[in-house]
mmCIF file of C-alpha atoms and ligand atoms in Angstrom:
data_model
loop_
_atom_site.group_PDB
_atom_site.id
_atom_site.type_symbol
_atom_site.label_atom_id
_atom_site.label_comp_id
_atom_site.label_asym_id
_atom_site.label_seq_id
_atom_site.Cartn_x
_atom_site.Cartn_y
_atom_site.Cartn_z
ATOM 1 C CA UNK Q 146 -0.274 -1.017 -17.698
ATOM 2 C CA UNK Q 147 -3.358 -2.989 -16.317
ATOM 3 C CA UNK Q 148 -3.801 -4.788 -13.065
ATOM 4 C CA UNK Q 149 -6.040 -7.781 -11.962
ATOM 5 C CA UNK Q 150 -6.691 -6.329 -8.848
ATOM 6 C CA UNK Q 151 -8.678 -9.735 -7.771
ATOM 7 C CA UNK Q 152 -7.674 -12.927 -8.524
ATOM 8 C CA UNK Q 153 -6.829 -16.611 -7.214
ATOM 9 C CA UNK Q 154 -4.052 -17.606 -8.632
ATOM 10 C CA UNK Q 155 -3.398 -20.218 -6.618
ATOM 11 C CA UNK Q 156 -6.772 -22.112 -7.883
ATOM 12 C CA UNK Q 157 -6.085 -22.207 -11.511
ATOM 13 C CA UNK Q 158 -6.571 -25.815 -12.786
ATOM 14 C CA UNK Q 159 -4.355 -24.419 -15.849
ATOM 15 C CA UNK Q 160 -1.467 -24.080 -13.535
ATOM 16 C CA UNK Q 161 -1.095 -26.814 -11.302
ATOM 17 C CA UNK Q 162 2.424 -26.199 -11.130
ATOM 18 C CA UNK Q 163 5.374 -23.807 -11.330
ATOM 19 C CA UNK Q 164 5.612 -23.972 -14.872
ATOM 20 C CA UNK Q 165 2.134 -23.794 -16.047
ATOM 21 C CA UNK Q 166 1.690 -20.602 -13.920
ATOM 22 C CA UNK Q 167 4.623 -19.031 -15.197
ATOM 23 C CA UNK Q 168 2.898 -19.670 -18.480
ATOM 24 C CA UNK Q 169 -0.268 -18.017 -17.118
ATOM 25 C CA UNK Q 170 1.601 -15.161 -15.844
ATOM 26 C CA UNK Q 171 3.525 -14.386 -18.454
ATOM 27 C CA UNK Q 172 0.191 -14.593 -20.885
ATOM 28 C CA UNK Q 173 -0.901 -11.878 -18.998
ATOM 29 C CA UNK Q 174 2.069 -9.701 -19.317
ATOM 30 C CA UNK Q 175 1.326 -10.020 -22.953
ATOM 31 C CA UNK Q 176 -1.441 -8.478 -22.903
ATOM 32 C CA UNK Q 177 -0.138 -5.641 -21.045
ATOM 33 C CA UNK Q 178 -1.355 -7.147 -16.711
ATOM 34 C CA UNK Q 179 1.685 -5.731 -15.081
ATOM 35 C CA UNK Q 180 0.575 -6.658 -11.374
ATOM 36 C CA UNK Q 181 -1.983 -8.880 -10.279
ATOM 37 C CA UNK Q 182 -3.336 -9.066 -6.696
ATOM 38 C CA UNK Q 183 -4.052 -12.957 -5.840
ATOM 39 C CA UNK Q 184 -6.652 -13.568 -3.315
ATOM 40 C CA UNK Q 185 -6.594 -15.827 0.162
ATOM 41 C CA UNK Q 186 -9.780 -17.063 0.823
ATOM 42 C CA UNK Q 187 -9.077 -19.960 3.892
ATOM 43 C CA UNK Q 188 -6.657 -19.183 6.182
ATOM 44 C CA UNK Q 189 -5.116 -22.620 6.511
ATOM 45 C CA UNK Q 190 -4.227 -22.489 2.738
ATOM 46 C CA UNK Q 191 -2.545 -19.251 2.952
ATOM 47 C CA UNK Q 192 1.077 -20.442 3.690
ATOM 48 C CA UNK Q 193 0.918 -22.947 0.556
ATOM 49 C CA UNK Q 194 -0.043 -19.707 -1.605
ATOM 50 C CA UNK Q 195 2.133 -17.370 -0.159
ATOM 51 C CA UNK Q 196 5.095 -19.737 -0.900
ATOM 52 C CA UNK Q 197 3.412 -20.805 -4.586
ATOM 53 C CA UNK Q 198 3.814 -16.578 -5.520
ATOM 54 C CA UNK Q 199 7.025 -16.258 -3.456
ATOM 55 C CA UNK Q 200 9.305 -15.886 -7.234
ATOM 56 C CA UNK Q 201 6.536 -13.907 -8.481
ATOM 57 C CA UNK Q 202 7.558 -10.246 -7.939
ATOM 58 C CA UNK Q 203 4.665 -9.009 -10.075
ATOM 59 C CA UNK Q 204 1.816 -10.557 -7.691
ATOM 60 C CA UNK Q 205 0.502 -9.585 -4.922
ATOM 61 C CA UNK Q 206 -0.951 -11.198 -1.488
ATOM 62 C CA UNK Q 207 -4.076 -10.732 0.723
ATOM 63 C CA UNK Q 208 -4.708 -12.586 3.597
ATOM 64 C CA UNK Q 209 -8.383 -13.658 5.275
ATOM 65 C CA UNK Q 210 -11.280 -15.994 5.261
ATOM 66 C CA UNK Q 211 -14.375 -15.734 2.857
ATOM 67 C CA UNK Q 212 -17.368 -15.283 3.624
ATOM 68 C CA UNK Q 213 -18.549 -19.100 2.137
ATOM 69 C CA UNK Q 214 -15.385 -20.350 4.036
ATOM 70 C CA UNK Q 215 -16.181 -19.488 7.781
ATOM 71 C CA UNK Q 216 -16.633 -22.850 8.458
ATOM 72 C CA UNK Q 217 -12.857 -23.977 8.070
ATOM 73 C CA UNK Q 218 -12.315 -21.177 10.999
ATOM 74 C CA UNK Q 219 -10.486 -18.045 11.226
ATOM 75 C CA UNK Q 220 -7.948 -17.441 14.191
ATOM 76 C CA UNK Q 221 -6.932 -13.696 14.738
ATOM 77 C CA UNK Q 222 -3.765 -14.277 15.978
ATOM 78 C CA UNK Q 223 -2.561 -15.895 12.889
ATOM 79 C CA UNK Q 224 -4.463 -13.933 10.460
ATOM 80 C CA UNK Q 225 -2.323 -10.495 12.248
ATOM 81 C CA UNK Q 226 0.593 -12.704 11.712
ATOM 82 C CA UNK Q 227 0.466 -13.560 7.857
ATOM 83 C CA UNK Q 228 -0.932 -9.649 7.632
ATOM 84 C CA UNK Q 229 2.530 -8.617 8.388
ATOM 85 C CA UNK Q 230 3.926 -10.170 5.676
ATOM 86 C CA UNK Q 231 5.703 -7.493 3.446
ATOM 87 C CA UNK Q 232 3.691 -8.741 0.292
ATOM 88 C CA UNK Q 233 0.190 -8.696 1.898
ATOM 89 C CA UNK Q 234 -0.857 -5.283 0.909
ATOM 90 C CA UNK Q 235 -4.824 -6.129 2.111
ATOM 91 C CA UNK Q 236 -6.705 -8.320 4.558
ATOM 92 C CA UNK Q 237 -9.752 -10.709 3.218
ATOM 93 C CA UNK Q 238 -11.792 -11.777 0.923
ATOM 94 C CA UNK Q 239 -14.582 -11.447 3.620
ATOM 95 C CA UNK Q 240 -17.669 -9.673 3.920
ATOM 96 C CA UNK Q 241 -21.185 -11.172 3.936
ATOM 97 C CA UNK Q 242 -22.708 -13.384 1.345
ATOM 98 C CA UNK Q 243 -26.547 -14.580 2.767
ATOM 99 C CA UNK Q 244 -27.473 -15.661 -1.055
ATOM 100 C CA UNK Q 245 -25.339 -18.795 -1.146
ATOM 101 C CA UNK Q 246 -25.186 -19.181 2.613
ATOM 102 C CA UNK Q 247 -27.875 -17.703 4.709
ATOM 103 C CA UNK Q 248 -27.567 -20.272 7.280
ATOM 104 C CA UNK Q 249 -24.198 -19.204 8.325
ATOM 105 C CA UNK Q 250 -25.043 -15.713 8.851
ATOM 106 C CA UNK Q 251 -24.238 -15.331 12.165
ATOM 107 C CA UNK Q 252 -20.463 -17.255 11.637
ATOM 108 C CA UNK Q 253 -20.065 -15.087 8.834
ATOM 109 C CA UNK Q 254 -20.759 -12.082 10.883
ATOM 110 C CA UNK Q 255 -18.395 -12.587 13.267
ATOM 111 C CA UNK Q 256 -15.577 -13.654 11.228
ATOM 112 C CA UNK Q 257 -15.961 -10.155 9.205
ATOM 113 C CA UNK Q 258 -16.129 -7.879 12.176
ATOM 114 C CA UNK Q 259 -13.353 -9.642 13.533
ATOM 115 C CA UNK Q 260 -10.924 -8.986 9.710
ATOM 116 C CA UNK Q 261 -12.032 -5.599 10.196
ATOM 117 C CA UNK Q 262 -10.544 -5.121 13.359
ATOM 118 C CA UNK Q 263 -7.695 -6.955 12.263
ATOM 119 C CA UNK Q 264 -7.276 -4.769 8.997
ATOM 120 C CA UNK Q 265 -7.432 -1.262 10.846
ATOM 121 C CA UNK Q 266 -5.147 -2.818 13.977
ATOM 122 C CA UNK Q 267 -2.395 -3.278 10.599
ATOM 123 C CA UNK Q 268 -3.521 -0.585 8.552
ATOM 124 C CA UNK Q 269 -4.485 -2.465 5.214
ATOM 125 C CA UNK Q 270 -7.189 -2.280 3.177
ATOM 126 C CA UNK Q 271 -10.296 -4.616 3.094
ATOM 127 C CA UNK Q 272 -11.659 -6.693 0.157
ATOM 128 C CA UNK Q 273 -15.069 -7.130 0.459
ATOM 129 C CA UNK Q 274 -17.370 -9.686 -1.027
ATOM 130 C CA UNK Q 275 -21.134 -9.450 -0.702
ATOM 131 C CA UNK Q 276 -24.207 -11.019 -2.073
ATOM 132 C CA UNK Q 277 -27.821 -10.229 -0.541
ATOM 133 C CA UNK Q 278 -26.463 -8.730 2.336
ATOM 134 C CA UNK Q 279 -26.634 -4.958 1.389
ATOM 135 C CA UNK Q 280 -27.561 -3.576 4.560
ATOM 136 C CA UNK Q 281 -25.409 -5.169 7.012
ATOM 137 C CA UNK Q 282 -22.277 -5.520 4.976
ATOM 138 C CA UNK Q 283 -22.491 -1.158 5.267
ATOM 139 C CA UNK Q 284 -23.713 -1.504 8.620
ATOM 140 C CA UNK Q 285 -20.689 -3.497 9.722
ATOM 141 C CA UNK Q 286 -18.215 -1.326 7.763
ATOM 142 C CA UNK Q 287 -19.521 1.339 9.752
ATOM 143 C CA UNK Q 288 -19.521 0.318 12.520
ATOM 144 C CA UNK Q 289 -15.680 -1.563 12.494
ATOM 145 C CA UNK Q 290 -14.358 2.048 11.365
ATOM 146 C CA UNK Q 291 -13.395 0.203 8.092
ATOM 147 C CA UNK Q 292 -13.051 4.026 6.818
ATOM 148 C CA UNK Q 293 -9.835 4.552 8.780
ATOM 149 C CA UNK Q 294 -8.234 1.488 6.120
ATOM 150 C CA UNK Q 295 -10.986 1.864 2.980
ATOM 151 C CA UNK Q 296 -11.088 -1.387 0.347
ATOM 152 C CA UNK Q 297 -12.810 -2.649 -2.012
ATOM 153 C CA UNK Q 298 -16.350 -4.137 -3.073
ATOM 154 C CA UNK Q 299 -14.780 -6.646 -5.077
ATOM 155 C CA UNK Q 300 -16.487 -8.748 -8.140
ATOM 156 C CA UNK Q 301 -19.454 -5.854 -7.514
ATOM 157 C CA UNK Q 302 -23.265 -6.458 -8.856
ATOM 158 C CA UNK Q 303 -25.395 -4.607 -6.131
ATOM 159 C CA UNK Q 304 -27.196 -1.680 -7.239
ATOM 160 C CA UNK Q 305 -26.188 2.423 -6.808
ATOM 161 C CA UNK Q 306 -27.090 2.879 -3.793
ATOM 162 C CA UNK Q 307 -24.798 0.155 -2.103
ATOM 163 C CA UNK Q 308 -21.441 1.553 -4.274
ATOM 164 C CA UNK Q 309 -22.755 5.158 -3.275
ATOM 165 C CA UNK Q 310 -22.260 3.740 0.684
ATOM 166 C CA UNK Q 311 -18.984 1.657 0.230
ATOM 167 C CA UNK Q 312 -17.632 5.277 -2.013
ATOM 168 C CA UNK Q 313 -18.468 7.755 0.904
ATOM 169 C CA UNK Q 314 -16.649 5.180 3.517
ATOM 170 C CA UNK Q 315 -13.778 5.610 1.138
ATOM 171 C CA UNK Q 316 -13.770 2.319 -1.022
ATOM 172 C CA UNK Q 317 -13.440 1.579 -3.981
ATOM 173 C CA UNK Q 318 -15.672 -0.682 -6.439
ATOM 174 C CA UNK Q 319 -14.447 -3.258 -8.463
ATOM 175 C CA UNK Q 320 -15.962 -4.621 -11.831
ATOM 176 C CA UNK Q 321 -15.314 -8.452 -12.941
ATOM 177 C CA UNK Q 322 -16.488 -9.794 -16.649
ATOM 178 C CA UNK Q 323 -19.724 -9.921 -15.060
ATOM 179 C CA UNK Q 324 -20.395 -6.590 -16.423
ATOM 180 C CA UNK Q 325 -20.002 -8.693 -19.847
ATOM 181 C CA UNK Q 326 -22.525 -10.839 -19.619
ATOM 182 C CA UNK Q 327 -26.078 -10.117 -21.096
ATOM 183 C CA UNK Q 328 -28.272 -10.134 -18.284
ATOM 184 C CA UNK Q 329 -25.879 -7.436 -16.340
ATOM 185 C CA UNK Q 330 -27.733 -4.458 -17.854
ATOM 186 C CA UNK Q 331 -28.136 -2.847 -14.354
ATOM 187 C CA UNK Q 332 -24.582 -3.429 -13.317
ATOM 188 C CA UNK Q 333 -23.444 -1.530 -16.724
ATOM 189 C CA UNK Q 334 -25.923 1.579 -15.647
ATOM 190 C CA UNK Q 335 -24.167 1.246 -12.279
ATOM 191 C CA UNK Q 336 -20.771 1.378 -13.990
ATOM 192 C CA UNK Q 337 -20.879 4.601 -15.846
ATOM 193 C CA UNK Q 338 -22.098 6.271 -12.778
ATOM 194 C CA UNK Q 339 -18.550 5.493 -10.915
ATOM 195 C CA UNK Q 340 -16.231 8.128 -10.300
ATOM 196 C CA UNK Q 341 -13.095 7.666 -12.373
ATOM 197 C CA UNK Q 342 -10.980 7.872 -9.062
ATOM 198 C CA UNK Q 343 -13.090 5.131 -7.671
ATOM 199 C CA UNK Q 344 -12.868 1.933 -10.023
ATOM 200 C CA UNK Q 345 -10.315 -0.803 -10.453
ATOM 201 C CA UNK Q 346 -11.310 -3.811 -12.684
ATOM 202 C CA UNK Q 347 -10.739 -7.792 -11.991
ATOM 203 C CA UNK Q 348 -11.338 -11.340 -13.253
ATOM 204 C CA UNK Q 349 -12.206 -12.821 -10.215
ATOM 205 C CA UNK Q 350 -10.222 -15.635 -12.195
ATOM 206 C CA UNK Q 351 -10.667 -18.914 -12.226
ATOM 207 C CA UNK Q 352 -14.344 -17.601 -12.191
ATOM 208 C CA UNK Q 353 -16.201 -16.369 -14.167
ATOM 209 C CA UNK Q 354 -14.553 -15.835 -17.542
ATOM 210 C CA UNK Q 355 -15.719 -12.973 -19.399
ATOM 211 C CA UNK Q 356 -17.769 -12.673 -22.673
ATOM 212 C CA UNK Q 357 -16.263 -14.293 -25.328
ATOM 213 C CA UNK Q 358 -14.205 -16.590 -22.950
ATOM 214 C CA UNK Q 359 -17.626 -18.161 -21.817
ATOM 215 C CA UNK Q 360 -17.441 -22.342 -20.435
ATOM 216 C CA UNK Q 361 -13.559 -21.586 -20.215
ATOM 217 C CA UNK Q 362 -11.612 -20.813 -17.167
ATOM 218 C CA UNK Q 363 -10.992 -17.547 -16.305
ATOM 219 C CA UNK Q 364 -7.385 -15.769 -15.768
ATOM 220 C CA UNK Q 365 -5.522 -12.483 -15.260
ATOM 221 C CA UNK Q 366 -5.076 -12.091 -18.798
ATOM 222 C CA UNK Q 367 -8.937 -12.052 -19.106
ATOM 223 C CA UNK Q 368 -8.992 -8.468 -17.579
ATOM 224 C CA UNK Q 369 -8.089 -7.083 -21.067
ATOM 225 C CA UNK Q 370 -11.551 -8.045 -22.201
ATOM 226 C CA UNK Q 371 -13.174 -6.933 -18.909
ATOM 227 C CA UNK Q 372 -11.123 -3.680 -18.916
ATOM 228 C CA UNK Q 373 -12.140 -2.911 -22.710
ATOM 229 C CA UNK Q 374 -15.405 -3.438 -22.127
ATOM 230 C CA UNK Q 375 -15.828 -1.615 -19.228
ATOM 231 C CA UNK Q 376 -14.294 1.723 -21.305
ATOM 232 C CA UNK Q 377 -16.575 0.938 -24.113
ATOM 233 C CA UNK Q 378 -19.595 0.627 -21.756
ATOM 234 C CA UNK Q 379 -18.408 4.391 -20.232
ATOM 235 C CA UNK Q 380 -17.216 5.700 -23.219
ATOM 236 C CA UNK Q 381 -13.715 6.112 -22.217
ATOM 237 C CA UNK Q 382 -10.161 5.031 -24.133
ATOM 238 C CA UNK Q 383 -8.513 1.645 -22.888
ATOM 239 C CA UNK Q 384 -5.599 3.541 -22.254
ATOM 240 C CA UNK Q 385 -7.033 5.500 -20.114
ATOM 241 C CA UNK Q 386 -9.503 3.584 -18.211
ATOM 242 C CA UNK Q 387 -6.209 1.133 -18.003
ATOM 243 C CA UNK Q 388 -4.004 4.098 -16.213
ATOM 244 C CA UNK Q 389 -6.389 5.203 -13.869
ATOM 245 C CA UNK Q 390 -7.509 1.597 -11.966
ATOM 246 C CA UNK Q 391 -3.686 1.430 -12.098
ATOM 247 C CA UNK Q 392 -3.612 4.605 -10.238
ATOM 248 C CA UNK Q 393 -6.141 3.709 -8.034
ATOM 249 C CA UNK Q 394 -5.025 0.451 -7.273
ATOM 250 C CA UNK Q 395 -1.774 1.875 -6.210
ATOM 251 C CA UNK Q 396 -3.795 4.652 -4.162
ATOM 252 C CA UNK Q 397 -5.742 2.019 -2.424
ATOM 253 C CA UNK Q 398 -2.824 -0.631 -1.902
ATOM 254 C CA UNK Q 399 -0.189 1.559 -0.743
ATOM 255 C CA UNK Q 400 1.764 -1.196 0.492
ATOM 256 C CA UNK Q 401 1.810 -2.308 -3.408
ATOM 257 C CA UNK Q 402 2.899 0.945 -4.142
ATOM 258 C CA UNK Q 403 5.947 0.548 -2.013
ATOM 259 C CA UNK Q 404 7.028 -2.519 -3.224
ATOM 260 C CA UNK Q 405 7.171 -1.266 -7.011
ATOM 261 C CA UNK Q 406 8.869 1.974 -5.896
ATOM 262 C CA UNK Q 407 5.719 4.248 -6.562
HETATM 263 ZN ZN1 ZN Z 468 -15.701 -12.916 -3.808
HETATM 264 ZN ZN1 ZN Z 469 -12.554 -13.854 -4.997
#
């Protein structure tokens, strides 16, 4: 078993419809993604994806407002309410991205505290994205008592020390086909330093497909190649590397775990 545990399903220009995503899906299956965990990113678009992945037993739901998306607005009340849905087992993506948006910084800000008081009122996990904003993103964390619920740095390419600060505030760090590409040389030292009990592996899908899937669009399926590589790159079986970010997806995502029966 394998799991996507970041994706956006819901995105796919492959699967503009019912069918074609059953296609995707099922693709996936084939090459042994059990469970994928499809990723909100605007809060107004949440309902229309929720009820897109309503037959899909095997995927999962998070609910919150990215970082590049503050704009569109995020309203607590509402983002509680969808977080009680019995198939959101984490609230975001949010988190801090100053590289593609520094001029938002302070909206951004407040729309992450603000998720992670709404993921420790619920108790879910977070799912973090961050670019160029090393320092605060921990800061915030820290301050929010995001430990209490844990997460994930998702889609990670910040250096040791950040995953060393996310990993002793309990979270996890996950590893898209970035890793893949031949410029990530620092992300690949990064990756054999992290604890087995501490990884899970995505595609970030419909982004950035991995090596050899370059110029094509990304999806679940694609976290074969990211998973393999990732093994190779830490000297570690498929198999192996494949049951453990299952484990640990199930160990962060406990409300995943419940709905599968583990
Ligand atoms: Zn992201
Ligand atoms: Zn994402």
């Amino acid at each position: 078993m394998l799991i996507d545990s970041h994706c956006h399903l819901d995105r796919l220009k492959i699967a503009p419809d019912h069918d074609s995503l059953v296609d995707v899906i099922a693709e996936a299956k084939r090459r042994g993604v059990d469970y994928m965990l499809c990723v909100n990113v605007r809060q107004q678009g949440f309902e229309a994806m929720r009820d897109r992945m309503a037959s899909f037993e095997n995927v999962f739901l998070s609910a919150g407002v990215h970082p590049l998306d503050v704009k569109e607005g995020l309203e607590v009340a509402g983002l509680s309410q969808y977080a009680t849905d019995k198939r959101v087992v984490a609230i975001g993506e949010t988190g801090l991205d100053y590289f593609y948006s520094p001029e938002t910084k302070a909206i951004q800000q407040d729309c992450f505290e603000k998720q992670i008081d709404v993921a420790v009122e619920v108790g879910k996990p977070l799912i973090i994205h961050t670019r160029g904003a090393r320092e605060d993103t921990i800061a915030m964390l820290k301050q929010g008592h995001a430990d209490k619920v844990g997460g994930v740095l998702h889609c990670f390419t910040e250096d040791w020390d950040m995953a060393k600060a996310a990993m002793d505030l309990g979270f996890y760090i996950s590893i898209s086909g970035i890793v893949t590409f031949k410029n990530a040389g620092e992300l690949r030292t990064v990756v054999r330093k992290i604890p087995k009990d501490r990884l899970l592996v995505e595609t970030d899908s419909p982004y950035l497909a991995p090596i050899p899937y370059r110029g094509k669009e990304n999806q679940p399926a694609f976290v074969r190649d990211v998973a393999e590589f990732v093994a190779e790159v830490r000297g570690e079986k498929y198999e192996e590397l494949a049951e453990f970010t299952s484990n640990n997806f199930f160990a962060l995502f406990k409300d995943a775990a419940k709905l599968v029966g583990r």
